[in-house]
Each structure stands twice: as structure tokens, then as C-alpha cells.
PDB file of C-alpha atoms in Angstrom:
ATOM      1  CA  VAL O  11     -18.833  11.357  -1.353  1.00 81.00           C
ATOM      2  CA  LEU O  12     -15.035  12.363  -2.127  1.00 84.00           C
ATOM      3  CA  ILE O  13     -13.280  10.339  -4.536  1.00 83.00           C
ATOM      4  CA  LEU O  14      -9.286  10.240  -4.277  1.00 81.00           C
ATOM      5  CA  GLY O  15      -6.756   8.810  -6.343  1.00 76.00           C
ATOM      6  CA  ALA O  16      -3.109   8.767  -6.896  1.00 66.00           C
ATOM      7  CA  GLY O  17      -1.411  12.213  -5.872  1.00 72.00           C
ATOM      8  CA  ALA O  18      -3.521  12.709  -2.764  1.00 77.00           C
ATOM      9  CA  SER O  19      -0.584  11.774  -0.562  1.00 75.00           C
ATOM     10  CA  ILE O  20       2.186  13.619  -2.372  1.00 70.00           C
ATOM     11  CA  PRO O  21       4.404  15.271  -1.436  1.00 73.00           C
ATOM     12  CA  SER O  22       4.778  13.380   1.994  1.00 71.00           C
ATOM     13  CA  LEU O  23       5.156   9.776   0.237  1.00 75.00           C
ATOM     14  CA  PRO O  24       7.864   8.491  -1.751  1.00 76.00           C
ATOM     15  CA  SER O  25       7.195   8.285  -5.591  1.00 78.00           C
ATOM     16  CA  ALA O  26       5.046   5.222  -6.852  1.00 78.00           C
ATOM     17  CA  TYR O  27       8.423   3.923  -8.699  1.00 84.00           C
ATOM     18  CA  ASP O  28      10.186   4.207  -5.223  1.00 84.00           C
ATOM     19  CA  LEU O  29       7.712   2.253  -3.653  1.00 82.00           C
ATOM     20  CA  LYS O  30       7.126  -0.445  -6.025  1.00 85.00           C
ATOM     21  CA  VAL O  31      11.066  -0.741  -6.228  1.00 88.00           C
ATOM     22  CA  GLU O  32      11.065  -0.899  -2.504  1.00 85.00           C
ATOM     23  CA  ILE O  33       8.228  -3.300  -2.237  1.00 83.00           C
ATOM     24  CA  ALA O  34       9.188  -5.746  -4.874  1.00 85.00           C
ATOM     25  CA  SER O  35      12.812  -5.760  -3.820  1.00 86.00           C
ATOM     26  CA  ASN O  36      11.713  -6.709  -0.177  1.00 83.00           C
ATOM     27  CA  ALA O  37       9.652  -9.494  -1.518  1.00 81.00           C
ATOM     28  CA  VAL O  38      12.696 -10.905  -3.480  1.00 82.00           C
ATOM     29  CA  LYS O  39      15.023 -10.657  -0.479  1.00 82.00           C
ATOM     30  CA  ARG O  40      12.430 -12.367   2.082  1.00 78.00           C
ATOM     31  CA  SER O  41      12.033 -14.942  -0.649  1.00 77.00           C
ATOM     32  CA  PHE O  42      15.902 -15.453  -0.900  1.00 76.00           C
ATOM     33  CA  ARG O  43      15.943 -15.652   2.765  1.00 72.00           C
ATOM     34  CA  GLN O  44      13.135 -17.913   3.488  1.00 70.00           C
ATOM     35  CA  ARG O  45      14.393 -20.401   0.466  1.00 68.00           C
ATOM     36  CA  ASN O  46      17.930 -20.461   1.947  1.00 62.00           C
ATOM     37  CA  ASN O  47      17.117 -20.642   5.593  1.00 66.00           C
ATOM     38  CA  SER O  48      17.603 -17.105   6.960  1.00 64.00           C
ATOM     39  CA  SER O  49      20.098 -18.010   9.614  1.00 70.00           C
ATOM     40  CA  ILE O  50      22.588 -19.071   6.935  1.00 76.00           C
ATOM     41  CA  PRO O  51      24.509 -16.381   4.962  1.00 78.00           C
ATOM     42  CA  LEU O  52      24.017 -16.412   1.208  1.00 77.00           C
ATOM     43  CA  THR O  53      26.842 -17.924  -0.784  1.00 83.00           C
ATOM     44  CA  MET O  54      28.541 -15.668  -3.344  1.00 88.00           C
ATOM     45  CA  GLU O  55      26.626 -17.293  -6.102  1.00 89.00           C
ATOM     46  CA  GLU O  56      23.248 -16.632  -4.146  1.00 84.00           C
ATOM     47  CA  GLU O  57      24.447 -13.175  -3.584  1.00 86.00           C
ATOM     48  CA  ARG O  58      24.912 -12.555  -7.290  1.00 91.00           C
ATOM     49  CA  ASP O  59      21.651 -14.018  -8.358  1.00 89.00           C
ATOM     50  CA  LEU O  60      19.767 -11.848  -5.788  1.00 87.00           C
ATOM     51  CA  GLU O  61      21.500  -8.840  -7.298  1.00 90.00           C
ATOM     52  CA  ASP O  62      20.381 -10.044 -10.733  1.00 91.00           C
ATOM     53  CA  HIS O  63      16.757 -10.166  -9.579  1.00 88.00           C
ATOM     54  CA  LEU O  64      16.981  -6.849  -8.063  1.00 88.00           C
ATOM     55  CA  THR O  65      18.146  -5.422 -11.031  1.00 91.00           C
ATOM     56  CA  ILE O  66      15.361  -6.878 -13.038  1.00 91.00           C
ATOM     57  CA  ILE O  67      12.979  -5.911 -10.382  1.00 87.00           C
ATOM     58  CA  LYS O  68      13.906  -2.146 -11.038  1.00 89.00           C
ATOM     59  CA  GLU O  69      13.760  -2.475 -14.620  1.00 91.00           C
ATOM     60  CA  LYS O  70      10.274  -3.874 -14.341  1.00 88.00           C
ATOM     61  CA  CYS O  71       9.277  -1.433 -11.934  1.00 88.00           C
ATOM     62  CA  ALA O  72      10.104   1.228 -14.490  1.00 89.00           C
ATOM     63  CA  GLN O  73       7.359   0.018 -16.837  1.00 88.00           C
ATOM     64  CA  ASP O  74       4.153   2.268 -16.589  1.00 83.00           C
ATOM     65  CA  HIS O  75       1.706  -0.706 -17.036  1.00 84.00           C
ATOM     66  CA  ILE O  76       3.136  -2.349 -13.685  1.00 83.00           C
ATOM     67  CA  THR O  77       1.178   0.061 -11.330  1.00 81.00           C
ATOM     68  CA  LEU O  78       1.874   0.151  -7.543  1.00 79.00           C
ATOM     69  CA  GLU O  79      -1.518  -1.362  -7.162  1.00 75.00           C
ATOM     70  CA  VAL O  80      -1.047  -4.137  -9.518  1.00 78.00           C
ATOM     71  CA  LEU O  81       2.522  -4.872  -8.084  1.00 81.00           C
ATOM     72  CA  VAL O  82       1.110  -5.132  -4.450  1.00 77.00           C
ATOM     73  CA  SER O  83      -2.010  -6.907  -5.225  1.00 75.00           C
ATOM     74  CA  LEU O  84       0.085  -9.447  -7.392  1.00 77.00           C
ATOM     75  CA  ILE O  85       2.435  -9.839  -4.698  1.00 77.00           C
ATOM     76  CA  SER O  86      -0.260 -10.411  -2.004  1.00 74.00           C
ATOM     77  CA  PHE O  87      -2.077 -13.063  -4.119  1.00 74.00           C
ATOM     78  CA  ARG O  88       1.040 -15.136  -4.934  1.00 74.00           C
ATOM     79  CA  SER O  89       2.729 -15.150  -1.475  1.00 72.00           C
ATOM     80  CA  GLY O  90      -0.374 -15.740   0.310  1.00 68.00           C
ATOM     81  CA  ASP O  91       0.646 -15.643   4.077  1.00 66.00           C
ATOM     82  CA  LYS O  92       4.117 -15.837   3.503  1.00 68.00           C
ATOM     83  CA  LEU O  93       4.546 -11.767   2.862  1.00 68.00           C
ATOM     84  CA  ASP O  94       2.611  -9.573   4.701  1.00 71.00           C
ATOM     85  CA  THR O  95       2.588  -6.370   2.103  1.00 68.00           C
ATOM     86  CA  ASP O  96       0.380  -4.345   4.601  1.00 69.00           C
ATOM     87  CA  SER O  97       3.118  -4.342   7.009  1.00 74.00           C
ATOM     88  CA  MET O  98       5.720  -3.634   4.614  1.00 73.00           C
ATOM     89  CA  TRP O  99       3.421  -0.840   3.379  1.00 71.00           C
ATOM     90  CA  GLU O 100       2.995   0.551   6.932  1.00 74.00           C
ATOM     91  CA  SER O 101       6.953   0.364   7.392  1.00 77.00           C
ATOM     92  CA  LEU O 102       7.591   2.345   4.155  1.00 75.00           C
ATOM     93  CA  CYS O 103       5.112   5.029   5.006  1.00 76.00           C
ATOM     94  CA  SER O 104       5.772   5.250   8.854  1.00 76.00           C
ATOM     95  CA  ASP O 105       7.809   8.433   8.830  1.00 78.00           C
ATOM     96  CA  CYS O 106       5.884  10.317   6.411  1.00 81.00           C
ATOM     97  CA  PRO O 107       4.161  13.258   7.798  1.00 85.00           C
ATOM     98  CA  VAL O 108       0.410  14.083   7.036  1.00 88.00           C
ATOM     99  CA  ASN O 109       0.170  16.368   4.006  1.00 88.00           C
ATOM    100  CA  GLU O 110      -1.763  19.605   3.758  1.00 90.00           C
ATOM    101  CA  PHE O 111      -4.203  18.214   1.363  1.00 90.00           C
ATOM    102  CA  SER O 112      -5.246  15.228   3.772  1.00 90.00           C
ATOM    103  CA  HIS O 113      -5.384  17.751   6.846  1.00 92.00           C
ATOM    104  CA  ILE O 114      -7.929  19.924   4.867  1.00 93.00           C
ATOM    105  CA  ILE O 115     -10.037  16.915   4.011  1.00 92.00           C
ATOM    106  CA  ALA O 116      -9.831  15.885   7.792  1.00 93.00           C
ATOM    107  CA  LEU O 117     -11.184  19.488   8.545  1.00 94.00           C
ATOM    108  CA  LEU O 118     -13.884  19.074   5.888  1.00 93.00           C
ATOM    109  CA  VAL O 119     -14.908  15.815   7.583  1.00 91.00           C
ATOM    110  CA  LYS O 120     -14.981  17.632  10.943  1.00 91.00           C
ATOM    111  CA  LEU O 121     -17.208  20.037   9.592  1.00 92.00           C
ATOM    112  CA  GLY O 122     -19.452  17.583   8.216  1.00 89.00           C
ATOM    113  CA  CYS O 123     -18.904  18.317   4.815  1.00 91.00           C
ATOM    114  CA  ILE O 124     -17.823  14.972   3.853  1.00 89.00           C
ATOM    115  CA  ASP O 125     -18.875  11.549   4.992  1.00 84.00           C
ATOM    116  CA  LYS O 126     -17.892   8.894   2.437  1.00 85.00           C
ATOM    117  CA  ILE O 127     -14.496   8.670   0.862  1.00 87.00           C
ATOM    118  CA  LEU O 128     -13.318   6.477  -1.928  1.00 83.00           C
ATOM    119  CA  THR O 129      -9.634   6.194  -2.496  1.00 83.00           C
ATOM    120  CA  SER O 130      -7.194   4.198  -4.346  1.00 76.00           C
ATOM    121  CA  ASN O 131      -4.359   4.940  -1.960  1.00 76.00           C
ATOM    122  CA  PHE O 132      -2.720   2.371   0.026  1.00 73.00           C
ATOM    123  CA  ASP O 133      -1.479   4.762   2.866  1.00 78.00           C
ATOM    124  CA  HIS O 134      -3.509   5.771   5.952  1.00 80.00           C
ATOM    125  CA  MET O 135      -2.653   9.330   5.571  1.00 85.00           C
ATOM    126  CA  LEU O 136      -6.536  10.276   5.541  1.00 87.00           C
ATOM    127  CA  GLU O 137      -6.940   8.152   8.591  1.00 87.00           C
ATOM    128  CA  ASP O 138      -4.290   9.644  10.621  1.00 89.00           C
ATOM    129  CA  ALA O 139      -5.410  13.361   9.536  1.00 91.00           C
ATOM    130  CA  CYS O 140      -8.732  12.638  10.779  1.00 92.00           C
ATOM    131  CA  ARG O 141      -7.543  11.355  13.997  1.00 91.00           C
ATOM    132  CA  ASN O 142      -5.452  14.327  14.394  1.00 93.00           C
ATOM    133  CA  VAL O 143      -8.427  16.417  14.474  1.00 94.00           C
ATOM    134  CA  GLY O 144     -10.430  14.502  16.578  1.00 92.00           C
ATOM    135  CA  GLU O 145     -12.721  12.517  13.969  1.00 88.00           C
ATOM    136  CA  VAL O 146     -13.398   8.693  14.032  1.00 82.00           C
ATOM    137  CA  VAL O 147     -13.531   7.069  11.035  1.00 80.00           C
ATOM    138  CA  THR O 148     -14.083   3.471   9.942  1.00 76.00           C
ATOM    139  CA  ASN O 149     -11.980   2.070   7.261  1.00 70.00           C
ATOM    140  CA  ILE O 150     -13.952  -0.521   5.203  1.00 68.00           C
ATOM    141  CA  GLN O 151     -13.221  -2.820   2.304  1.00 62.00           C
ATOM    142  CA  LEU O 152     -15.797  -2.540  -0.498  1.00 56.00           C
ATOM    143  CA  GLU O 153     -17.653  -5.765  -0.802  1.00 57.00           C
ATOM    144  CA  GLU O 154     -21.071  -5.838  -2.331  1.00 55.00           C
ATOM    145  CA  LYS O 155     -22.529  -7.846   0.875  1.00 57.00           C
ATOM    146  CA  ASP O 156     -21.520  -5.456   3.309  1.00 53.00           C
ATOM    147  CA  LEU O 157     -22.566  -2.232   1.360  1.00 52.00           C
ATOM    148  CA  SER O 158     -26.113  -2.074   3.042  1.00 54.00           C
ATOM    149  CA  VAL O 159     -24.546  -2.365   6.781  1.00 52.00           C
ATOM    150  CA  TYR O 160     -22.604   0.890   6.174  1.00 51.00           C
ATOM    151  CA  GLN O 161     -25.214   2.620   4.180  1.00 56.00           C
ATOM    152  CA  ASN O 162     -26.774   4.081   7.268  1.00 55.00           C
ATOM    153  CA  SER O 163     -23.822   4.777   9.452  1.00 58.00           C
ATOM    154  CA  THR O 164     -23.167   7.841  10.891  1.00 61.00           C
ATOM    155  CA  LEU O 165     -19.478   7.496  11.117  1.00 67.00           C
ATOM    156  CA  THR O 166     -17.382   8.825   8.021  1.00 75.00           C
ATOM    157  CA  GLN O 167     -16.145   5.888   6.035  1.00 80.00           C
ATOM    158  CA  ILE O 168     -12.975   5.826   4.053  1.00 81.00           C
ATOM    159  CA  CYS O 169     -13.357   2.896   1.465  1.00 78.00           C
ATOM    160  CA  PRO O 170     -10.038   1.854  -0.256  1.00 75.00           C
ATOM    161  CA  PHE O 171     -10.246   0.253  -3.634  1.00 72.00           C
ATOM    162  CA  HIS O 172      -6.981  -0.411  -5.357  1.00 59.00           C
ATOM    163  CA  GLY O 173      -7.955  -1.390  -9.089  1.00 52.00           C
ATOM    164  CA  THR O 174      -7.094  -5.000  -8.925  1.00 49.00           C
ATOM    165  CA  THR O 175      -8.726  -7.914  -7.061  1.00 45.00           C
ATOM    166  CA  PHE O 176      -7.814 -11.653  -7.179  1.00 40.00           C
TER     167      PHE O 176
END
């Protein structure tokens, strides 16, 4: 079992601060569009209100106790189906190349040295790296009721956990 945390996707991905600002800003902008009917342009007052919100977002995202995991979990929980944070995450990371570290992990998977990976990362860099070397992996969500099903699997398993659940 390999346990990975923050830093495994560096330097390919933007910093956690940049990701927090981008994700939170997108959430606020989408909220404004939904609230104001997206086909109608914002008034000057709404534009100023939006800018004020975005300034506050940047200040809040700079606070260390608001981690990327907490922010994404909170947005997902509070928005329900209104905001697809997974799609937002994917679009932010779509042009990021697989880093050398993930490539080395994929080679270790291919050699049979690693069969289970626990990660706190949101990105799919490990999955992409494994696919690049011809390895099939299964990405599972850790839930106690499902663990017995995956215990005897012969596929490499990547199990994300993000430190917060709602």
C-alpha cells in the first residue's frame, strides 16, 4: 500500500491557493449567473457586488485552515447538484502533464511493487500515468460496506480520501 498526499502532483498542477481561488471564484460566478438568469447581463451594481465577493474569496482562500479539500467538500455539499466540482476540477487540470513522480509510481505498479494507493489528491494524475504505461486501475471511493469487495481484487486500486466528508 502506498499513501500519497499533497505534493505528489507538483510541479504539474497549480498551487493549492491558485486552485482554491479558481474553484471558489467559479462557484461564485456561477451562483451569480443562476441567480440573475445567465442570459441577462449583470447590472453595474451586480458587477460591483460580484467583484466584492471575488475579493473576499481571494482573502479567505489565503487562510491556511481553509484547505483545498475542505473548500471543495464544502462547495460540493452546499451546492448539491447545482455545481459540478468534479467537472470544474477536471477543466482546471486538463492541460497539466503527468509529472515524473506519478510516472515512476506507474512503473512500480506495472512491476507489481504497488497494488493499492491511498491518496488525498483530487486530480487523476496517477490514473493517467498508469494508463500511459498500459496498466488498468480502478478508482474506488472508500466506504466501509464496499471494502470487502475490493480486498481480493487483482486490479491496482487507487482510493482517494479527501479529509472531509459531509
